[in-house]
Amino acid sequence: MKYIIAPSILTVQKSDIVASIKEIENCGARWIHFDVMDGKFVPATTFDIDEIRSLLSQTKVFKDVHLMINNPRSMVKAYIDAGANNVTFHFEACKDYIEVSAIIDMIHQYGAKAGLSIKPGSDINAILPFLSKLDLVLVMSVEPGKGGQKFIDKSLKKINLLYKYKTKNKLNNLLIEVDGGINDKTLQSCVKKGANVLVVGSYLFNHPDFADRFKKIND
Ligand code: DX5
Ligand code: ZN
């Protein structure tokens, strides 16, 4: 398989999430993406730690938790204890490079994979020093905070720059994930530039037949 699809349940109504998780599993998805928003780093709020614990316990599929929260350092252990397999936090939510590095180490120490995400307006060069110790780098291809937005084309350049750095430095296991505005077309453009994990929300869930769309884009 050339890439992994990580369906995001962000746009699913709360009462339907458990059923959607089962549906995702039944289609053979290998990952599920959970968006955590705190109403501070981004305006919206999604799940608190108790809700996440209950949702993560519903599935054995790899659980990719995307923290759009301030002060991620204070919360990473709680999310790992709650069942996250990968924890991605935001570069912009950290006060300095020392903190970014400390959080990556902390995630590893508690036994999860570590991801670092960058917003569309931030300079991609700023996160290159961390790539060798990360499992995943997440390029936000929309402004974080809500589903259903249009893919920002300049993200493709960022993906390509990361891919070139990864190749040059032989970081063969580093995953390059893209999140926001992914559909059948933008997915292909991202994969061509070197992305290998694609978060897909509204394209899959704002559609009557999830399974049909999943099959269409699952490689
Ligand atoms: C946005 C979230 C995404 C969101 C993507 O801040 O991080 O994971 O669910 O939704 P779509 O695929 O609709 O852009
Ligand atoms: Zn996300």
PDB file of C-alpha atoms in Angstrom, residues 20-169:
ATOM      1  CA  SER A  20     -19.172   5.471  12.337  1.00  0.00           C
ATOM      2  CA  ILE A  21     -16.127   3.984  14.061  1.00  0.00           C
ATOM      3  CA  LYS A  22     -17.551   0.492  13.436  1.00  0.00           C
ATOM      4  CA  GLU A  23     -18.256   1.401   9.838  1.00  0.00           C
ATOM      5  CA  ILE A  24     -14.670   2.624   9.403  1.00  0.00           C
ATOM      6  CA  GLU A  25     -13.360  -0.652  10.849  1.00  0.00           C
ATOM      7  CA  ASN A  26     -15.596  -2.745   8.629  1.00  0.00           C
ATOM      8  CA  CYS A  27     -14.220  -1.036   5.542  1.00  0.00           C
ATOM      9  CA  GLY A  28     -10.747  -2.164   6.521  1.00  0.00           C
ATOM     10  CA  ALA A  29      -9.341   1.245   7.507  1.00  0.00           C
ATOM     11  CA  ARG A  30      -6.053   0.903   9.355  1.00  0.00           C
ATOM     12  CA  TRP A  31      -6.143   4.274  11.140  1.00  0.00           C
ATOM     13  CA  ILE A  32      -8.782   6.598  12.651  1.00  0.00           C
ATOM     14  CA  HIS A  33      -8.042  10.290  13.217  1.00  0.00           C
ATOM     15  CA  PHE A  34      -9.465  11.991  16.341  1.00  0.00           C
ATOM     16  CA  ASP A  35      -9.402  15.804  16.511  1.00  0.00           C
ATOM     17  CA  VAL A  36      -9.119  17.342  19.961  1.00  0.00           C
ATOM     18  CA  MET A  37      -9.885  21.086  20.170  1.00  0.00           C
ATOM     19  CA  ASP A  38      -9.834  23.096  23.372  1.00  0.00           C
ATOM     20  CA  GLY A  39     -11.631  26.329  22.412  1.00  0.00           C
ATOM     21  CA  LYS A  40      -8.347  28.214  22.955  1.00  0.00           C
ATOM     22  CA  PHE A  41      -5.778  27.080  20.390  1.00  0.00           C
ATOM     23  CA  VAL A  42      -8.725  26.971  17.987  1.00  0.00           C
ATOM     24  CA  PRO A  43     -12.188  28.484  18.595  1.00  0.00           C
ATOM     25  CA  ALA A  44     -14.093  25.180  18.605  1.00  0.00           C
ATOM     26  CA  THR A  45     -14.135  22.475  21.264  1.00  0.00           C
ATOM     27  CA  THR A  46     -14.548  18.781  20.566  1.00  0.00           C
ATOM     28  CA  PHE A  47     -13.862  16.024  23.088  1.00  0.00           C
ATOM     29  CA  ASP A  48     -12.701  16.240  26.666  1.00  0.00           C
ATOM     30  CA  ILE A  49     -10.432  13.536  28.013  1.00  0.00           C
ATOM     31  CA  ASP A  50     -13.301  11.360  29.317  1.00  0.00           C
ATOM     32  CA  GLU A  51     -15.117  11.435  25.980  1.00  0.00           C
ATOM     33  CA  ILE A  52     -11.915  10.572  24.144  1.00  0.00           C
ATOM     34  CA  ARG A  53     -11.187   7.664  26.489  1.00  0.00           C
ATOM     35  CA  SER A  54     -14.611   6.236  25.823  1.00  0.00           C
ATOM     36  CA  LEU A  55     -14.305   6.695  22.021  1.00  0.00           C
ATOM     37  CA  LEU A  56     -10.791   5.277  21.803  1.00  0.00           C
ATOM     38  CA  SER A  57     -11.901   2.188  23.721  1.00  0.00           C
ATOM     39  CA  GLN A  58     -14.355   1.394  20.888  1.00  0.00           C
ATOM     40  CA  THR A  59     -11.710   0.257  18.412  1.00  0.00           C
ATOM     41  CA  LYS A  60      -8.507  -1.680  17.944  1.00  0.00           C
ATOM     42  CA  VAL A  61      -7.632   0.273  14.786  1.00  0.00           C
ATOM     43  CA  PHE A  62      -4.544   2.542  15.085  1.00  0.00           C
ATOM     44  CA  LYS A  63      -5.724   5.695  16.884  1.00  0.00           C
ATOM     45  CA  ASP A  64      -4.215   8.913  15.573  1.00  0.00           C
ATOM     46  CA  VAL A  65      -4.930  11.760  18.006  1.00  0.00           C
ATOM     47  CA  HIS A  66      -4.457  15.326  16.726  1.00  0.00           C
ATOM     48  CA  LEU A  67      -4.231  17.791  19.611  1.00  0.00           C
ATOM     49  CA  MET A  68      -5.271  21.315  18.633  1.00  0.00           C
ATOM     50  CA  ILE A  69      -4.784  22.549  22.187  1.00  0.00           C
ATOM     51  CA  ASN A  70      -2.671  25.021  24.131  1.00  0.00           C
ATOM     52  CA  ASN A  71      -0.102  23.623  26.539  1.00  0.00           C
ATOM     53  CA  PRO A  72       0.039  20.096  25.018  1.00  0.00           C
ATOM     54  CA  ARG A  73       2.807  19.164  27.468  1.00  0.00           C
ATOM     55  CA  SER A  74       0.288  19.013  30.310  1.00  0.00           C
ATOM     56  CA  MET A  75      -2.010  16.610  28.437  1.00  0.00           C
ATOM     57  CA  VAL A  76       0.009  14.138  26.369  1.00  0.00           C
ATOM     58  CA  LYS A  77       0.249  11.503  29.105  1.00  0.00           C
ATOM     59  CA  ALA A  78      -3.514  11.625  29.662  1.00  0.00           C
ATOM     60  CA  TYR A  79      -4.199  11.025  25.955  1.00  0.00           C
ATOM     61  CA  ILE A  80      -1.750   8.146  25.782  1.00  0.00           C
ATOM     62  CA  ASP A  81      -3.269   6.587  28.917  1.00  0.00           C
ATOM     63  CA  ALA A  82      -6.644   7.032  27.207  1.00  0.00           C
ATOM     64  CA  GLY A  83      -5.488   4.820  24.322  1.00  0.00           C
ATOM     65  CA  ALA A  84      -3.859   7.055  21.686  1.00  0.00           C
ATOM     66  CA  ASN A  85      -1.322   5.202  19.503  1.00  0.00           C
ATOM     67  CA  ASN A  86      -0.005   8.400  17.935  1.00  0.00           C
ATOM     68  CA  VAL A  87      -0.161  11.844  19.517  1.00  0.00           C
ATOM     69  CA  THR A  88       0.350  14.852  17.270  1.00  0.00           C
ATOM     70  CA  PHE A  89       0.711  18.300  18.819  1.00  0.00           C
ATOM     71  CA  HIS A  90       1.150  21.744  17.274  1.00  0.00           C
ATOM     72  CA  PHE A  91       4.466  23.510  16.840  1.00  0.00           C
ATOM     73  CA  GLU A  92       2.624  26.828  17.366  1.00  0.00           C
ATOM     74  CA  ALA A  93       1.320  25.678  20.773  1.00  0.00           C
ATOM     75  CA  CYS A  94       4.838  25.384  22.204  1.00  0.00           C
ATOM     76  CA  LYS A  95       6.797  28.196  23.769  1.00  0.00           C
ATOM     77  CA  ASP A  96      10.218  27.257  22.352  1.00  0.00           C
ATOM     78  CA  TYR A  97      12.320  24.541  20.687  1.00  0.00           C
ATOM     79  CA  ILE A  98      13.262  23.019  24.037  1.00  0.00           C
ATOM     80  CA  GLU A  99       9.605  22.433  24.802  1.00  0.00           C
ATOM     81  CA  VAL A 100       8.939  20.843  21.384  1.00  0.00           C
ATOM     82  CA  SER A 101      11.813  18.457  21.950  1.00  0.00           C
ATOM     83  CA  ALA A 102      10.721  17.647  25.510  1.00  0.00           C
ATOM     84  CA  ILE A 103       7.176  16.811  24.393  1.00  0.00           C
ATOM     85  CA  ILE A 104       8.427  14.461  21.663  1.00  0.00           C
ATOM     86  CA  ASP A 105      10.564  12.661  24.269  1.00  0.00           C
ATOM     87  CA  MET A 106       7.642  12.521  26.678  1.00  0.00           C
ATOM     88  CA  ILE A 107       5.343  10.927  24.087  1.00  0.00           C
ATOM     89  CA  HIS A 108       7.971   8.281  23.330  1.00  0.00           C
ATOM     90  CA  GLN A 109       8.607   7.658  27.002  1.00  0.00           C
ATOM     91  CA  TYR A 110       4.904   6.899  27.525  1.00  0.00           C
ATOM     92  CA  GLY A 111       4.963   4.454  24.629  1.00  0.00           C
ATOM     93  CA  ALA A 112       3.210   6.237  21.754  1.00  0.00           C
ATOM     94  CA  LYS A 113       4.303   7.506  18.357  1.00  0.00           C
ATOM     95  CA  ALA A 114       5.020  11.229  18.193  1.00  0.00           C
ATOM     96  CA  GLY A 115       3.749  13.667  15.573  1.00  0.00           C
ATOM     97  CA  LEU A 116       4.338  17.383  15.126  1.00  0.00           C
ATOM     98  CA  SER A 117       1.937  19.572  13.176  1.00  0.00           C
ATOM     99  CA  ILE A 118       2.351  22.933  11.511  1.00  0.00           C
ATOM    100  CA  LYS A 119      -0.335  25.460  10.535  1.00  0.00           C
ATOM    101  CA  PRO A 120      -0.635  26.740   6.932  1.00  0.00           C
ATOM    102  CA  GLY A 121       0.914  30.133   7.746  1.00  0.00           C
ATOM    103  CA  SER A 122       3.984  28.817   9.607  1.00  0.00           C
ATOM    104  CA  ASP A 123       7.425  28.377   8.063  1.00  0.00           C
ATOM    105  CA  ILE A 124       8.058  24.700   7.357  1.00  0.00           C
ATOM    106  CA  ASN A 125      11.830  25.174   7.781  1.00  0.00           C
ATOM    107  CA  ALA A 126      11.256  25.801  11.492  1.00  0.00           C
ATOM    108  CA  ILE A 127      10.338  22.162  12.139  1.00  0.00           C
ATOM    109  CA  LEU A 128      13.052  20.455  10.069  1.00  0.00           C
ATOM    110  CA  PRO A 129      15.379  20.063  13.093  1.00  0.00           C
ATOM    111  CA  PHE A 130      12.796  17.784  14.751  1.00  0.00           C
ATOM    112  CA  LEU A 131      12.149  15.403  11.878  1.00  0.00           C
ATOM    113  CA  SER A 132      14.858  12.914  12.831  1.00  0.00           C
ATOM    114  CA  LYS A 133      13.213  12.257  16.201  1.00  0.00           C
ATOM    115  CA  LEU A 134       9.602  12.254  15.014  1.00  0.00           C
ATOM    116  CA  ASP A 135       7.463   9.372  13.766  1.00  0.00           C
ATOM    117  CA  LEU A 136       5.131  11.688  11.878  1.00  0.00           C
ATOM    118  CA  VAL A 137       4.949  15.226  10.595  1.00  0.00           C
ATOM    119  CA  LEU A 138       1.484  16.676   9.929  1.00  0.00           C
ATOM    120  CA  VAL A 139       1.030  19.380   7.320  1.00  0.00           C
ATOM    121  CA  MET A 140      -2.223  21.264   7.924  1.00  0.00           C
ATOM    122  CA  SER A 141      -3.643  22.013   4.494  1.00  0.00           C
ATOM    123  CA  VAL A 142      -6.452  24.149   5.948  1.00  0.00           C
ATOM    124  CA  GLU A 143      -6.528  26.468   8.955  1.00  0.00           C
ATOM    125  CA  PRO A 144      -7.048  24.081  11.913  1.00  0.00           C
ATOM    126  CA  GLY A 145     -10.407  24.280  13.644  1.00  0.00           C
ATOM    127  CA  LYS A 146     -13.114  22.846  11.423  1.00  0.00           C
ATOM    128  CA  GLY A 147     -13.883  20.354   8.680  1.00  0.00           C
ATOM    129  CA  GLY A 148     -15.189  21.034   5.193  1.00  0.00           C
ATOM    130  CA  GLN A 149     -12.691  23.726   4.153  1.00  0.00           C
ATOM    131  CA  LYS A 150     -10.921  24.053   0.816  1.00  0.00           C
ATOM    132  CA  PHE A 151      -7.440  22.562   0.405  1.00  0.00           C
ATOM    133  CA  ILE A 152      -4.701  25.238   0.380  1.00  0.00           C
ATOM    134  CA  ASP A 153      -2.591  24.559  -2.722  1.00  0.00           C
ATOM    135  CA  LYS A 154       0.638  25.905  -1.313  1.00  0.00           C
ATOM    136  CA  SER A 155       0.653  22.915   1.085  1.00  0.00           C
ATOM    137  CA  LEU A 156       1.944  20.821  -1.827  1.00  0.00           C
ATOM    138  CA  LYS A 157       5.242  22.716  -1.787  1.00  0.00           C
ATOM    139  CA  LYS A 158       5.620  22.046   1.932  1.00  0.00           C
ATOM    140  CA  ILE A 159       4.948  18.333   1.471  1.00  0.00           C
ATOM    141  CA  ASN A 160       7.561  18.183  -1.251  1.00  0.00           C
ATOM    142  CA  LEU A 161      10.137  20.015   0.847  1.00  0.00           C
ATOM    143  CA  LEU A 162       9.549  17.566   3.704  1.00  0.00           C
ATOM    144  CA  TYR A 163       9.789  14.612   1.339  1.00  0.00           C
ATOM    145  CA  LYS A 164      13.095  15.831  -0.067  1.00  0.00           C
ATOM    146  CA  TYR A 165      14.495  16.355   3.446  1.00  0.00           C
ATOM    147  CA  LYS A 166      13.269  12.889   4.452  1.00  0.00           C
ATOM    148  CA  THR A 167      14.915  11.256   1.433  1.00  0.00           C
ATOM    149  CA  LYS A 168      18.174  13.157   1.740  1.00  0.00           C
ATOM    150  CA  ASN A 169      18.500  12.288   5.433  1.00  0.00           C
TER     151      ASN A 169
END
